[in-house]
C-alpha atoms as one frame of an Amber mdcrd trajectory, in Angstrom:
protein
   0.251  -2.374 -18.665   1.456  -1.314 -22.056   4.534   0.299 -23.166   4.241
   2.806 -25.860   7.829   2.815 -27.454   7.539   6.114 -29.648   6.830   8.283
 -26.395   8.560   5.845 -24.050   5.502   5.977 -21.442   3.543   2.856 -19.890
  -0.040   3.095 -20.037  -2.190   1.308 -17.264  -5.859   0.316 -17.791  -7.912
   1.104 -14.608 -10.079  -1.658 -15.614  -6.857  -4.004 -15.178  -6.174  -2.544
 -11.886  -9.809  -2.791 -10.646  -9.522  -6.873 -12.016  -6.500  -7.149 -10.229
  -7.813  -5.706  -7.042 -11.063  -7.744  -7.223  -8.678 -10.715  -7.638  -6.620
 -10.023  -4.386  -9.913  -9.444  -2.549 -11.370 -12.596  -3.329  -8.054 -14.520
  -2.540  -7.781 -12.743   0.838 -11.659 -13.632   1.646 -10.780 -17.146   0.512
  -7.911 -17.514   3.369  -9.570 -16.060   5.688 -12.437 -18.563   5.321 -10.315
 -21.506   4.817  -8.415 -20.260   8.348 -12.190 -20.046   9.862 -11.129 -16.065
  10.302 -13.880 -13.354  10.088 -14.315 -11.356   6.803 -14.881  -8.111   8.512
 -12.150  -6.099  10.156 -10.671  -7.850  13.062  -8.174  -8.053  15.543  -5.778
 -10.660  15.862  -4.154 -11.396  19.128  -0.762 -13.245  19.332   1.884 -14.108
  16.665   0.857 -14.228  12.823   0.054 -17.401  11.591   0.125 -18.591   8.316
  -3.320 -16.918   6.783  -2.103 -13.581   8.305   1.541 -14.285   6.082  -0.548
 -15.105   2.957  -2.820 -11.839   3.435   0.054  -9.514   4.506   1.941 -10.942
   1.052  -1.136 -10.057  -1.022  -1.591  -6.670   0.517   2.079  -6.054   0.190
   1.713  -7.222  -3.658  -1.215  -4.661  -4.325   0.888  -1.879  -2.605   4.152
  -2.657  -4.813   1.911  -2.267  -8.312   0.525   0.765  -6.617  -2.963  -0.255
  -5.383  -4.231   0.891  -2.354  -6.667  -1.534  -1.031  -7.446   0.330   2.025
  -5.387  -1.656   4.706  -2.101  -2.817   5.001  -2.067  -5.303   7.594  -4.071
  -8.715   7.992  -7.439  -8.296   9.477  -7.963  -4.594   8.902  -9.523  -4.903
   5.291 -13.513  -5.783   5.073 -13.711  -8.482   2.232 -17.485  -9.848   3.478
 -18.570  -8.506   0.031 -15.736  -9.953  -2.139 -17.282 -12.487  -4.325
């Protein structure tokens, strides 16, 4: 993101947002792999565990900076192609 002082506007590079979303998807994929969870959308029964809390935090970060990852809850996003 860049700030242009004369016009008092922010400019956000689309490539930067794409890069951030790719990094977030990779991080979610890594978390799921380490926790032994499926990379495809799945349902989790019972209380959330550490992996789900970490995934939720990453999805929340994306939402806070205006990126719609296609899911807002752990286990709902397909990250099988995030490499």
